[in-house]
Tab-separated table of N, CA and C in Angstrom:
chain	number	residue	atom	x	y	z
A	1	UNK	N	112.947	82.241	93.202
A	1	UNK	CA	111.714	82.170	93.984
A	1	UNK	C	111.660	83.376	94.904
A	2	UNK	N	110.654	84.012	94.920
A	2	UNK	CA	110.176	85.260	95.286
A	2	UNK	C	109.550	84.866	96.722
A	3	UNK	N	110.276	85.349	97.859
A	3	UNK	CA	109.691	85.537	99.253
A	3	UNK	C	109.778	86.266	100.178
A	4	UNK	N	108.718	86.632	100.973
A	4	UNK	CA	108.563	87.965	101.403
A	4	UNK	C	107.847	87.322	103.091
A	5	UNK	N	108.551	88.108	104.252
A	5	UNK	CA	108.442	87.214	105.393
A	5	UNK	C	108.598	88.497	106.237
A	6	UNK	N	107.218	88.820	106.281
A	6	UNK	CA	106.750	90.190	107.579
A	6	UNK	C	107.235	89.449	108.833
A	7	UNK	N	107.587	90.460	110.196
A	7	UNK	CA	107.737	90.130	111.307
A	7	UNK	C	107.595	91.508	112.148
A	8	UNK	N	107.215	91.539	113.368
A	8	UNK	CA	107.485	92.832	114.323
A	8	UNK	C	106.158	93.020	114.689
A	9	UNK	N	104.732	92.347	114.563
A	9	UNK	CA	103.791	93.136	114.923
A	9	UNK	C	103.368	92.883	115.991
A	10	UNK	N	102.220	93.053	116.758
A	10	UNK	CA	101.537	92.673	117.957
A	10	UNK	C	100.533	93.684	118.762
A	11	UNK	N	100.751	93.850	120.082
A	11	UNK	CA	99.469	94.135	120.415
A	11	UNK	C	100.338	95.099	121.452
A	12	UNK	N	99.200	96.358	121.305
A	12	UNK	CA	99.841	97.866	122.091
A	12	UNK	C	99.034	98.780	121.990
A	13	UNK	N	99.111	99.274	123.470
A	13	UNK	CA	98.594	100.511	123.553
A	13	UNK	C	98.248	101.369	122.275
A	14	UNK	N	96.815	102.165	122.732
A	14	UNK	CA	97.114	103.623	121.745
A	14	UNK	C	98.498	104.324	122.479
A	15	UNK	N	99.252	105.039	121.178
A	15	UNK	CA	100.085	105.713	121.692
A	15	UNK	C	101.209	105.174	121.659
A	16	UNK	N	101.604	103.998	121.727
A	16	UNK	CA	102.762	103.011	121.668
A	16	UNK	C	103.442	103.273	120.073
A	17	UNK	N	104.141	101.717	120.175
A	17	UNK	CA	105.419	102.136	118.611
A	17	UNK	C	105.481	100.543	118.756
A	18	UNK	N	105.647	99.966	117.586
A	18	UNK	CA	105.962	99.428	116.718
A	18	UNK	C	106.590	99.449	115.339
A	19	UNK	N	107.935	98.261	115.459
A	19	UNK	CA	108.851	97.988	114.321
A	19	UNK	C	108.538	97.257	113.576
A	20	UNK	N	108.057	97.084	112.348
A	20	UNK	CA	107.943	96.187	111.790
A	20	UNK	C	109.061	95.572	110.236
A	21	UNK	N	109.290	94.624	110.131
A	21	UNK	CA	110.525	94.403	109.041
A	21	UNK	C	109.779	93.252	108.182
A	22	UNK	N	110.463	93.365	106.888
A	22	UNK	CA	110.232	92.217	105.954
A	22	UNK	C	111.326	92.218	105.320
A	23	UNK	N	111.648	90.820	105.323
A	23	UNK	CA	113.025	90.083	104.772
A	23	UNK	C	112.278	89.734	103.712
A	24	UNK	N	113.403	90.168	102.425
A	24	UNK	CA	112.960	89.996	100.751
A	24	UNK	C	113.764	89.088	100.080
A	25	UNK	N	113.562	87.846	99.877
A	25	UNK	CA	114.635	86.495	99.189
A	25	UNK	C	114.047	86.842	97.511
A	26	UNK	N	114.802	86.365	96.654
A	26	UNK	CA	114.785	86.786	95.227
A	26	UNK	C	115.378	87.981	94.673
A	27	UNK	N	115.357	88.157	93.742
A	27	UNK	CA	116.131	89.345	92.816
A	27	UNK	C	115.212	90.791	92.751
A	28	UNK	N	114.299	90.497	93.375
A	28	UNK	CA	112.969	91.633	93.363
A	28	UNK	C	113.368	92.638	94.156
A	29	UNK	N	114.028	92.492	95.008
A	29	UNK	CA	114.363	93.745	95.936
A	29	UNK	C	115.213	94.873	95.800
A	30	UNK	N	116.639	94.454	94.884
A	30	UNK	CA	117.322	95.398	93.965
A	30	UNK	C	116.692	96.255	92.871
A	31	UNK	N	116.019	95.686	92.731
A	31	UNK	CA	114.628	96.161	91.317
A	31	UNK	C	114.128	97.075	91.637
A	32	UNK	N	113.359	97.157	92.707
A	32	UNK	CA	112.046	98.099	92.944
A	32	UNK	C	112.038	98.551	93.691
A	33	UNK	N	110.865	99.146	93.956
A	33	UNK	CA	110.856	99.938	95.022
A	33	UNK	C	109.202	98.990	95.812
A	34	UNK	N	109.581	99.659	97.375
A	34	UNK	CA	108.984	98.716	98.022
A	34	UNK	C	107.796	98.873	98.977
A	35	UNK	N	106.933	98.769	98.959
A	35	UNK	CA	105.867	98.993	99.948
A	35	UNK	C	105.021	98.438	101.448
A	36	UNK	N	105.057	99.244	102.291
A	36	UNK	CA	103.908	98.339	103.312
A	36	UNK	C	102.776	98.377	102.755
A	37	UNK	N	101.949	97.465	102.969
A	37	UNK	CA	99.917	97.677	102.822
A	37	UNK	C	99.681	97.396	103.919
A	38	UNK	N	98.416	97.072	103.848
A	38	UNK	CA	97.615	96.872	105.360
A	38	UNK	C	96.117	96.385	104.696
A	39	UNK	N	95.587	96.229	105.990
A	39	UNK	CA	93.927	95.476	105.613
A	39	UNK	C	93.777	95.583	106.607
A	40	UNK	N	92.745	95.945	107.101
A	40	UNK	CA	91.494	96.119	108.095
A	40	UNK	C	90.633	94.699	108.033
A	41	UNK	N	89.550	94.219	109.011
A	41	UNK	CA	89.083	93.291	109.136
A	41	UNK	C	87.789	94.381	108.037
A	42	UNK	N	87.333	93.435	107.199
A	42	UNK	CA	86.353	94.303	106.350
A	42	UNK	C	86.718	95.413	105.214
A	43	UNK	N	87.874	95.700	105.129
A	43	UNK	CA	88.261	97.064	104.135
A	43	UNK	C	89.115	96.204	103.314
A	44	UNK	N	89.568	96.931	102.259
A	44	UNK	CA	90.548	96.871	101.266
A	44	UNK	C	91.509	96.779	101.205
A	45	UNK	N	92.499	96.075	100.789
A	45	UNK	CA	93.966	96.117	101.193
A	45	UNK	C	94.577	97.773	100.847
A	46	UNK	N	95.075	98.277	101.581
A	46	UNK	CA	95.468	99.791	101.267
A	46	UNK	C	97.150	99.993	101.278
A	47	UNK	N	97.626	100.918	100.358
A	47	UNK	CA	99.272	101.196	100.881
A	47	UNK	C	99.468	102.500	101.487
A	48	UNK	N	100.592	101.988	102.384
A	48	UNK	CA	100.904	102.941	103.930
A	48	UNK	C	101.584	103.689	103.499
A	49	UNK	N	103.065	103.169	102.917
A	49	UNK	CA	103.988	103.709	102.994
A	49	UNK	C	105.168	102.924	101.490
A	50	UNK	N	105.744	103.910	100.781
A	50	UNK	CA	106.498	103.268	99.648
A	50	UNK	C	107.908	103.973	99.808
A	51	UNK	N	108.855	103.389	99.376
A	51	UNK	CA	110.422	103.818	99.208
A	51	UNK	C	110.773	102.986	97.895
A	52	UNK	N	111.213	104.154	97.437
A	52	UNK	CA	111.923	103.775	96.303
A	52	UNK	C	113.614	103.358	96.589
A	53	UNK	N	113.937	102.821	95.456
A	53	UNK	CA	115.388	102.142	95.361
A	53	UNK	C	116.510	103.127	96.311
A	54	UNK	N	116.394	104.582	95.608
A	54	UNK	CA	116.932	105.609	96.544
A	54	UNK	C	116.712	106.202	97.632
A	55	UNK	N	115.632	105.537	98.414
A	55	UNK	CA	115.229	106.194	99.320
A	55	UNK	C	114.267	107.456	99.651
A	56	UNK	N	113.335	107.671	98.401
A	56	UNK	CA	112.169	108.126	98.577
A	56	UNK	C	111.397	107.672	98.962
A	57	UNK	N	110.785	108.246	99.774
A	57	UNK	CA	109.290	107.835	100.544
A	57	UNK	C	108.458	108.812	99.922
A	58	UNK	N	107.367	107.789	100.651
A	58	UNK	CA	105.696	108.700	100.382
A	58	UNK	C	104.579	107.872	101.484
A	59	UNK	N	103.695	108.775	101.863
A	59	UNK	CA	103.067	107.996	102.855
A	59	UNK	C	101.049	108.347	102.542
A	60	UNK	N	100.665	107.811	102.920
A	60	UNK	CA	99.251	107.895	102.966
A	60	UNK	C	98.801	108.916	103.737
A	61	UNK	N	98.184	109.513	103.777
A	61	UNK	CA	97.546	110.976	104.397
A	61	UNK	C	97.784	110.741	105.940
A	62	UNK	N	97.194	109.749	106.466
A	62	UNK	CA	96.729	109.086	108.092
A	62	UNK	C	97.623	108.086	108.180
A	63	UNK	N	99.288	108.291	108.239
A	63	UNK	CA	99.888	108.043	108.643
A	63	UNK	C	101.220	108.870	108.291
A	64	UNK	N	101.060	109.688	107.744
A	64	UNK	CA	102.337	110.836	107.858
A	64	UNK	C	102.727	111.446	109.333
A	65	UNK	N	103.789	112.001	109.467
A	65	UNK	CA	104.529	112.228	110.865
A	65	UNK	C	104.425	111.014	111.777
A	66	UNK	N	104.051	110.267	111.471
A	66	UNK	CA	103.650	108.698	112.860
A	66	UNK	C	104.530	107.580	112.259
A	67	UNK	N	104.656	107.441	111.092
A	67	UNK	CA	105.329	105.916	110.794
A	67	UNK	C	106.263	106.551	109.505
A	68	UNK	N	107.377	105.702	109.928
A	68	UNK	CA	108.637	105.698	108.335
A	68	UNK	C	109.032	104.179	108.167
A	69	UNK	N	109.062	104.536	106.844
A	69	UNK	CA	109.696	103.289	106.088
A	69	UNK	C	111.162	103.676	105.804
A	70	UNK	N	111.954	102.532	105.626
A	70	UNK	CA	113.244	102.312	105.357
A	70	UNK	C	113.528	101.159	105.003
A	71	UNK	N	114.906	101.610	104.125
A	71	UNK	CA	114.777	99.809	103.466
A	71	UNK	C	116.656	99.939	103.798
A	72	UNK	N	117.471	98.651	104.206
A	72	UNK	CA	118.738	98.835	103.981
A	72	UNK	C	118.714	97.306	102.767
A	73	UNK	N	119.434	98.263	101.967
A	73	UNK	CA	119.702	97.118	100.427
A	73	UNK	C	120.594	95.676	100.639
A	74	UNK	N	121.174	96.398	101.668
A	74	UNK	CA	122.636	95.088	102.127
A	74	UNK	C	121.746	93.757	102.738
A	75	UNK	N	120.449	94.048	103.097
A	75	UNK	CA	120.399	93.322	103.767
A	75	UNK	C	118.602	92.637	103.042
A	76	UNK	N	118.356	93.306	102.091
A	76	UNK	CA	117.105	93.015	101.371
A	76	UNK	C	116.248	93.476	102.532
A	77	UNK	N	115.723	94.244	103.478
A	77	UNK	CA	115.299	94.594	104.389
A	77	UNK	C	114.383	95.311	104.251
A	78	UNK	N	112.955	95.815	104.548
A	78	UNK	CA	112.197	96.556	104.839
A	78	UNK	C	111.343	96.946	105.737
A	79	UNK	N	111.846	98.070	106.478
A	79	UNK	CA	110.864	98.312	107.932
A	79	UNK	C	110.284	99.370	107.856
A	80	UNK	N	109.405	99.349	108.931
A	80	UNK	CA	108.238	100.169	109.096
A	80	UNK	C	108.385	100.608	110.655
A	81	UNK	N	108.527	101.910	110.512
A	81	UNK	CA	108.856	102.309	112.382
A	81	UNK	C	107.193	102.907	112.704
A	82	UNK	N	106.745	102.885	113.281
A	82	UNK	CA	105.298	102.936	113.668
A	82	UNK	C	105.067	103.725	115.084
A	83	UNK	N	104.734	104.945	115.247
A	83	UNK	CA	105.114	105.792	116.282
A	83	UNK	C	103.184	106.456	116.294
A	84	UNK	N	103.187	106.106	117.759
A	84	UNK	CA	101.685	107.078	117.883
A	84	UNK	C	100.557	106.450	117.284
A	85	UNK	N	100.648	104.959	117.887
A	85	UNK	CA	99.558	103.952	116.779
A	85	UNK	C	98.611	104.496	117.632
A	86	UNK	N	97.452	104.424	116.667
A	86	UNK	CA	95.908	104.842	117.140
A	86	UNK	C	95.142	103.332	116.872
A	87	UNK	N	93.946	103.091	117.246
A	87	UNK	CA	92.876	101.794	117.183
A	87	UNK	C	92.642	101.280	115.604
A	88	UNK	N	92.676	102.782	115.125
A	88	UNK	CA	92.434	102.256	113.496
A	88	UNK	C	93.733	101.930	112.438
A	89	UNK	N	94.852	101.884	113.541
A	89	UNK	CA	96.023	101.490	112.575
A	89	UNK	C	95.722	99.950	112.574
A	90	UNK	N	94.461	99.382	113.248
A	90	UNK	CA	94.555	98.203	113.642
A	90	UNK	C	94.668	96.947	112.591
A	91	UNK	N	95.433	96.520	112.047
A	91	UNK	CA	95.094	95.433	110.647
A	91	UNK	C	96.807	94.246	110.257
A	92	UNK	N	96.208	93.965	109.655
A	92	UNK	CA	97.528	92.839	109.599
A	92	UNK	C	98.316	93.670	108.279
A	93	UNK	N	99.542	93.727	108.546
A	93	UNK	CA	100.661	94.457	107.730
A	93	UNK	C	101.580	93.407	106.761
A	94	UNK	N	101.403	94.231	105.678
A	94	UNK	CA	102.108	93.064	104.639
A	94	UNK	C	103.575	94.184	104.003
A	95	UNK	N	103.977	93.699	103.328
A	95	UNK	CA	105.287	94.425	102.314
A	95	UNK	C	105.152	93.994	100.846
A	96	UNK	N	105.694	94.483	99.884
A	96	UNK	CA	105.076	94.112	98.708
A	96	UNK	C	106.445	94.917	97.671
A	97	UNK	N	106.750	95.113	96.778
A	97	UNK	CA	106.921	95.599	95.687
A	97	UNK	C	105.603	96.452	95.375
A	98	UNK	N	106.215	97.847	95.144
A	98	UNK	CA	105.386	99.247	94.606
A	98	UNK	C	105.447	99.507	93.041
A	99	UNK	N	104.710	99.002	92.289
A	99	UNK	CA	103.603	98.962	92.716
A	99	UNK	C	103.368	97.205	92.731
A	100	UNK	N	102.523	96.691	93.627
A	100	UNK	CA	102.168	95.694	94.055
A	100	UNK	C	101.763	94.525	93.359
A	101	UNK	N	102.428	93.133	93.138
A	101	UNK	CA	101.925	91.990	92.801
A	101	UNK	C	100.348	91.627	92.634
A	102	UNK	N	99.855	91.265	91.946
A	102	UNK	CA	98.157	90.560	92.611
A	102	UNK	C	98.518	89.896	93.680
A	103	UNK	N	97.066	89.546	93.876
A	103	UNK	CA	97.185	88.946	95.682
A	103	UNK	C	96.581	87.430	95.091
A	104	UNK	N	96.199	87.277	94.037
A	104	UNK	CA	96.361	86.127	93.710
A	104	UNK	C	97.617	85.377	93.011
A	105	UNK	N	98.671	86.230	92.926
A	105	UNK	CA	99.830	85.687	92.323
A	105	UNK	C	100.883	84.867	92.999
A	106	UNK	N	99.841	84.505	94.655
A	106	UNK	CA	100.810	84.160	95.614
A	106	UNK	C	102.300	84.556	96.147
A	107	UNK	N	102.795	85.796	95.280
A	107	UNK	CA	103.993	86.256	96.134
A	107	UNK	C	103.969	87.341	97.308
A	108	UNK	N	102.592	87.437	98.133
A	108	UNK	CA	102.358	87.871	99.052
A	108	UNK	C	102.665	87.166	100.355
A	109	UNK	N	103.437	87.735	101.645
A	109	UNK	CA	103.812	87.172	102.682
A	109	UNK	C	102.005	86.923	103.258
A	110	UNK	N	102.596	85.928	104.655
A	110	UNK	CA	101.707	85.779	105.171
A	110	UNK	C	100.925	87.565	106.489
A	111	UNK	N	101.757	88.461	105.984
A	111	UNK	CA	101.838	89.604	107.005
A	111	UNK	C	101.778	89.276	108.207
A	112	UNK	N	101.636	90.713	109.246
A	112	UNK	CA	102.192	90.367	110.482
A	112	UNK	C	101.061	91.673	111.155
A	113	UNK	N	100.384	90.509	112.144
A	113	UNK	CA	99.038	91.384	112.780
A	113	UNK	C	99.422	92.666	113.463
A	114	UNK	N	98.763	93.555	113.687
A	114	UNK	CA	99.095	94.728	114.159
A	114	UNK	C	98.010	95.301	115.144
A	115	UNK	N	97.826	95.335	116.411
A	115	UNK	CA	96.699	95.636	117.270
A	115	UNK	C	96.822	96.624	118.274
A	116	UNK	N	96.340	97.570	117.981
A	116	UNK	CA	96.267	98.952	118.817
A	116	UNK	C	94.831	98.874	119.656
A	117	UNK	N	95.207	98.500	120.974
A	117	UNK	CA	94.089	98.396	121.766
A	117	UNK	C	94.409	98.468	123.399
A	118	UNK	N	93.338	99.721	124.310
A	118	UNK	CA	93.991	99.915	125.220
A	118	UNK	C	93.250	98.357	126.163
């Protein structure tokens, strides 16, 4: 059974930092490689940030130099360091397998809100 359990978000300044982590239960996490998304109230679910098994990253245009992902394997772990949030980072943050489950396949966490507001 496949579960995925965002934590770290909340409410902060522009300019502030936020950690965010997702604990990965199942065999899925040795496998793949792993992603944050995000959603806006009204937009599309979008991806932030991906790491592969070895530790490649890649990031979305409007959030390069501001946020890194990292994953430690020992621990099925995936975080998101979040540096220099602006208003429009504003949206609830999920983790996923890259490339990503449907969102109707129910192995999506419940994510973890994220609010940049002075």
């Amino acid at each position: 059974q496949v579960r995925l359990v965002e934590s770290g978000g909340g409410l902060v300044q522009p300019g502030g930092s936020l950690r965010l982590s997702c604990a990965v239960s199942g065999s899925i996490f040795s496998i793949h490689a792993m992603g944050w998304y995000r959603q806006a109230p009204g937009k599309e679910r979008e991806l932030v940030a991906r790491i592969t098994i070895g530790g490649m990253t890649n990031y979305v245009e409007s959030v390069k130099d501001r946020f890194t992902i990292s994953r430690d394997n020992t621990k099925n772990t995936v975080y998101l360091q979040m540096n220099s949030l602006k208003p429009e980072d504003t949206a609830v943050y999920y983790c996923n397998p890259y490339p990503p489950v449907p969102i109707s396949s129910g192995y999506w966490g419940q994510g973890t809100q994220v609010t940049v507001s002075s």
